[in-house]
Coordinates of C-alpha atoms in Angstrom, one line a residue:
M11 CA 68.2 -28.9 29.2
P12 CA 64.7 -28.1 28.4
Q13 CA 64.3 -24.4 27.6
R14 CA 62.4 -22.4 30.4
R15 CA 59.8 -19.9 29.5
P16 CA 60.1 -16.1 30.1
C17 CA 58.8 -14.9 33.5
L18 CA 56.4 -12.3 32.8
H19 CA 55.3 -9.6 35.6
P20 CA 51.2 -10.3 37.0
F21 CA 50.4 -6.7 35.8
A22 CA 52.2 -7.2 32.1
V23 CA 50.1 -10.3 31.6
A24 CA 46.9 -8.2 32.9
A25 CA 47.6 -6.0 30.4
L26 CA 48.9 -8.2 27.1
T27 CA 45.3 -10.2 28.1
A28 CA 43.0 -6.9 28.0
A29 CA 45.3 -5.9 25.0
L30 CA 44.1 -8.9 23.2
A31 CA 40.8 -9.2 23.9
S32 CA 40.2 -5.2 22.9
A33 CA 41.9 -6.8 19.7
C34 CA 39.7 -9.9 19.1
A35 CA 36.1 -8.0 20.3
P36 CA 33.6 -7.5 17.7
T37 CA 33.5 -3.9 16.7
P38 CA 29.9 -2.8 17.8
A39 CA 27.5 -2.4 14.9
A40 CA 26.5 1.0 14.0
P41 CA 22.5 2.3 15.8
H42 CA 19.7 1.9 12.9
A43 CA 18.4 5.4 12.3
A44 CA 15.1 5.4 13.8
A45 CA 11.7 4.9 11.4
A46 CA 10.4 8.4 10.9
A47 CA 6.9 8.7 13.0
A48 CA 4.2 8.1 10.4
P49 CA 2.4 12.0 10.4
V50 CA -0.8 12.9 12.4
Y51 CA -3.4 14.1 10.4
S52 CA -6.2 16.2 11.8
Y53 CA -9.7 17.0 9.9
K54 CA -11.8 19.3 9.2
V55 CA -16.1 18.2 8.9
I56 CA -17.6 19.1 5.9
A57 CA -21.0 17.8 6.2
R58 CA -22.9 15.6 9.3
H59 CA -25.7 13.7 8.4
P60 CA -28.4 11.8 10.3
H61 CA -27.2 8.1 11.5
D62 CA -29.8 5.7 13.4
P63 CA -28.5 5.7 17.5
Q64 CA -29.2 2.5 18.0
A65 CA -27.1 0.8 14.8
F66 CA -24.2 -0.7 16.9
T67 CA -21.9 -0.3 13.1
Q68 CA -19.3 -2.5 12.1
G69 CA -19.4 -2.5 8.6
L70 CA -20.1 0.8 6.8
I71 CA -19.6 1.2 3.0
W72 CA -20.5 3.7 -0.4
K73 CA -22.2 1.7 -3.4
D74 CA -24.2 3.7 -6.1
G75 CA -25.1 6.6 -4.3
F76 CA -26.4 4.6 -1.1
L77 CA -24.4 3.8 2.4
Y78 CA -24.8 0.2 3.3
E79 CA -23.8 -1.3 6.5
S80 CA -23.7 -4.1 8.8
T81 CA -24.4 -3.3 12.7
G82 CA -23.4 -5.6 15.7
L83 CA -25.2 -7.4 19.3
N84 CA -26.5 -10.5 19.1
G85 CA -30.4 -10.6 18.7
H86 CA -29.7 -7.1 16.6
S87 CA -27.1 -8.1 13.8
S88 CA -28.4 -6.1 10.7
V89 CA -27.5 -5.6 6.8
R90 CA -28.6 -1.9 5.9
K91 CA -29.2 -0.1 3.0
V92 CA -29.0 3.9 3.7
E93 CA -30.2 6.8 2.3
L94 CA -27.0 9.6 3.0
A95 CA -29.0 13.1 3.5
S96 CA -32.3 11.9 5.5
G97 CA -30.2 8.8 7.9
R98 CA -33.1 6.6 6.6
V99 CA -33.0 3.0 6.3
L100 CA -34.2 1.7 2.3
Q101 CA -33.5 -2.0 3.0
R102 CA -33.1 -4.0 5.7
T103 CA -32.3 -7.4 7.2
A104 CA -31.4 -9.3 10.4
L105 CA -28.6 -11.9 10.5
P106 CA -29.5 -14.7 12.9
D107 CA -29.8 -14.5 16.5
E108 CA -26.8 -15.9 17.6
V109 CA -24.6 -13.7 15.3
F110 CA -22.6 -11.2 16.3
G111 CA -22.3 -9.1 12.9
E112 CA -18.9 -7.9 12.3
G113 CA -17.0 -5.8 9.0
M114 CA -18.9 -5.6 5.5
T115 CA -17.6 -5.2 2.1
D116 CA -18.9 -5.6 -1.3
R117 CA -18.1 -8.1 -4.4
G118 CA -19.8 -7.0 -6.6
D119 CA -23.3 -7.4 -7.0
Q120 CA -22.9 -9.2 -3.6
L121 CA -22.6 -8.2 0.2
L122 CA -19.4 -10.3 2.7
V123 CA -20.8 -9.6 6.2
L124 CA -18.4 -11.4 8.5
S125 CA -19.2 -12.1 12.6
W126 CA -17.0 -12.2 15.4
T127 CA -16.5 -15.4 16.9
N128 CA -18.9 -18.2 14.4
G129 CA -15.7 -18.6 11.9
A130 CA -18.5 -18.0 9.1
G131 CA -19.0 -15.2 7.2
Y132 CA -22.2 -14.6 4.6
V133 CA -22.9 -13.7 1.3
L134 CA -25.9 -11.7 0.6
N135 CA -27.0 -10.4 -3.3
R136 CA -26.9 -6.3 -2.7
A137 CA -30.3 -6.2 -4.8
D138 CA -32.4 -7.5 -2.2
F139 CA -30.3 -9.0 0.2
S140 CA -31.5 -12.1 -0.3
F141 CA -29.2 -14.9 1.2
A142 CA -26.1 -16.7 -1.0
G143 CA -24.2 -18.5 0.8
T144 CA -21.8 -18.8 3.5
F145 CA -17.7 -18.6 4.1
Q146 CA -15.8 -20.0 6.6
Y147 CA -12.0 -18.7 8.1
P148 CA -10.5 -19.1 11.4
G149 CA -10.5 -17.4 14.6
E150 CA -12.5 -14.3 14.9
G151 CA -13.7 -11.7 12.1
W152 CA -13.4 -8.2 12.7
G153 CA -13.1 -5.8 9.2
L154 CA -13.9 -6.1 6.1
T155 CA -12.2 -4.1 3.0
R156 CA -11.2 -4.7 -0.6
S157 CA -9.2 -3.5 -3.8
A158 CA -9.3 -4.6 -6.6
D159 CA -7.8 -7.4 -7.0
T160 CA -8.0 -8.4 -3.0
I161 CA -10.0 -8.5 -0.3
Y162 CA -8.6 -7.8 3.4
M163 CA -10.0 -8.9 6.6
S164 CA -9.0 -7.8 10.1
D165 CA -9.4 -10.5 12.9
G166 CA -8.4 -7.8 16.2
S167 CA -4.7 -8.2 16.1
A168 CA -2.0 -6.4 14.3
Q169 CA -2.6 -9.3 11.1
I170 CA -4.9 -8.3 8.5
R171 CA -5.6 -11.4 6.1
L172 CA -5.7 -11.2 2.4
L173 CA -8.4 -13.2 1.0
D174 CA -9.2 -14.0 -2.5
P175 CA -11.9 -12.7 -4.1
A176 CA -13.5 -15.3 -5.7
T177 CA -12.7 -18.2 -3.0
L178 CA -12.1 -16.0 -0.1
R179 CA -9.6 -18.2 0.7
E180 CA -6.4 -16.8 2.5
R181 CA -4.1 -15.9 0.4
S182 CA -0.9 -14.0 3.0
R183 CA -0.9 -12.2 5.9
I184 CA 0.6 -8.4 6.3
Q185 CA 1.7 -7.6 10.0
V186 CA 1.0 -3.8 10.6
R187 CA 3.6 -2.1 12.1
D188 CA 4.6 2.1 12.9
Q189 CA 7.8 2.6 14.3
G190 CA 8.4 -1.6 14.7
R191 CA 5.2 -1.7 17.4
A192 CA 3.1 -3.7 16.0
I193 CA -0.4 -2.4 15.9
D194 CA -3.7 -4.2 17.0
Q195 CA -7.1 -4.4 17.7
L196 CA -7.5 -3.2 14.0
N197 CA -11.3 -2.9 13.7
E198 CA -13.5 -1.3 10.8
L199 CA -11.3 -1.2 7.3
E200 CA -11.8 0.7 4.1
W201 CA -9.7 1.3 1.0
V202 CA -8.9 4.7 0.3
K203 CA -6.5 5.8 -2.4
G204 CA -4.7 2.5 -2.5
E205 CA -4.6 3.1 1.3
I206 CA -5.7 0.5 3.9
Y207 CA -7.7 2.7 6.5
A208 CA -8.1 0.8 9.4
N209 CA -10.0 1.9 12.6
V210 CA -8.3 0.8 15.8
W211 CA -10.7 -0.2 18.6
Q212 CA -11.3 1.7 21.8
S213 CA -9.6 4.9 19.6
D214 CA -10.4 8.2 18.1
R215 CA -7.4 6.7 15.5
I216 CA -7.5 5.7 12.3
A217 CA -4.1 4.3 10.4
R218 CA -3.6 4.6 7.1
I219 CA -1.6 1.5 6.5
D220 CA 0.6 0.6 3.0
P221 CA -1.2 -2.5 1.4
K222 CA 1.5 -4.0 0.4
T223 CA 3.9 -3.7 3.7
G224 CA 1.9 -3.3 6.7
Q225 CA 3.4 0.3 7.7
V226 CA 1.7 2.4 9.0
R227 CA 2.1 5.7 6.8
G228 CA 0.0 8.1 8.8
W229 CA -2.4 8.1 11.1
I230 CA -5.8 10.5 11.3
D231 CA -6.6 12.4 14.8
L232 CA -10.5 11.8 15.1
S233 CA -10.1 13.4 18.7
G234 CA -13.4 15.2 19.8
L235 CA -15.5 14.7 16.2
L236 CA -19.1 13.5 18.0
R237 CA -18.4 16.0 21.4
Q238 CA -17.6 19.1 19.3
H239 CA -19.4 18.3 15.9
G240 CA -22.2 16.0 16.1
S241 CA -25.5 16.4 17.6
G242 CA -25.4 14.7 21.2
G243 CA -23.3 11.5 22.1
R244 CA -25.2 9.8 25.2
G245 CA -24.9 6.5 24.9
A246 CA -22.1 6.5 22.2
D247 CA -19.9 4.0 22.0
V248 CA -16.9 4.0 20.0
L249 CA -15.9 5.4 17.1
N250 CA -16.2 2.8 14.0
G251 CA -17.1 3.0 10.5
I252 CA -15.3 4.3 7.3
A253 CA -16.7 4.6 4.0
Y254 CA -14.9 6.5 0.6
D255 CA -17.1 7.8 -2.4
A256 CA -14.3 7.3 -5.2
Q257 CA -16.0 9.4 -7.4
G258 CA -16.9 11.9 -5.2
D259 CA -13.7 12.3 -3.2
R260 CA -15.5 12.6 -0.1
L261 CA -14.8 10.3 3.1
F262 CA -17.5 9.5 5.6
V263 CA -17.0 8.3 9.2
T264 CA -19.5 7.4 12.1
G265 CA -19.3 5.5 15.5
K266 CA -21.5 3.0 17.2
L267 CA -24.7 4.4 18.2
W268 CA -23.5 7.2 16.7
P269 CA -26.8 10.1 16.2
D270 CA -24.3 11.6 13.1
L271 CA -22.5 10.1 10.2
F272 CA -19.5 13.2 9.5
Q273 CA -18.2 14.0 6.2
I274 CA -14.4 15.0 7.0
E275 CA -11.7 16.1 5.0
L276 CA -8.0 15.4 6.2
V277 CA -5.9 18.7 7.7
P278 CA -2.5 18.1 7.2
P279 CA 0.2 18.3 10.1
A280 CA 2.0 21.6 10.2
K281 CA 5.3 21.7 8.3
P282 CA 8.4 22.6 10.8
G283 CA 8.6 26.4 11.6
K284 CA 5.0 26.8 9.9
R285 CA 1.6 27.5 12.1

């Protein structure tokens, strides 16, 4: 005689099903702690210097007592050696008319200059700005800087390329993020005390980036710099241009078509509970 299955009330079945489902369901993972917000620094103007208001600044470095600057715009792109105190252009060479000049850094006695959309950069001898060669790269060129053993290149995205200084070939990339959010529009770059400082295009902020992880360690808010501390900003374009004098521990910033270049000092954010 076949054994009969026990008959369960529908409500009991529902309760048993719910209990089993609850027991078998995976335990929700504890939410990850949110990444701490990167601190935002303000600034103090230490000095103001003249800057050519016709210079569409793309790259800016300090080397052996002078500023070296690359400028953009087709038909107006150039590389310059500039006297800090007067803003006088001591030496200048034009890039080809079809080239929109971009970021620049040094490689010993040479200067490396990017072009925006031509996929090629230029190597110039720093002493006389004579042409010494070209180098190729895919995509756009925006900013350049270097450490002792690496050249860093931005391309307008949230990525920074790491190039071999000898061959100028790409080794790897880092993704720049703040609290998990990709930070794109990275423009002019500068190496400052082990960090990459990066202008963020069309903003008044500079990102301070960990060169190993791409994490933003802090922000520099330069709001009001030209308007409040400059000699007049009529016709001026966006903030762009960072140079660091490591020997004198001086930080310089300017912008495209700005009449002024500023030496600034960073002011850390106030600690909680203090004014």
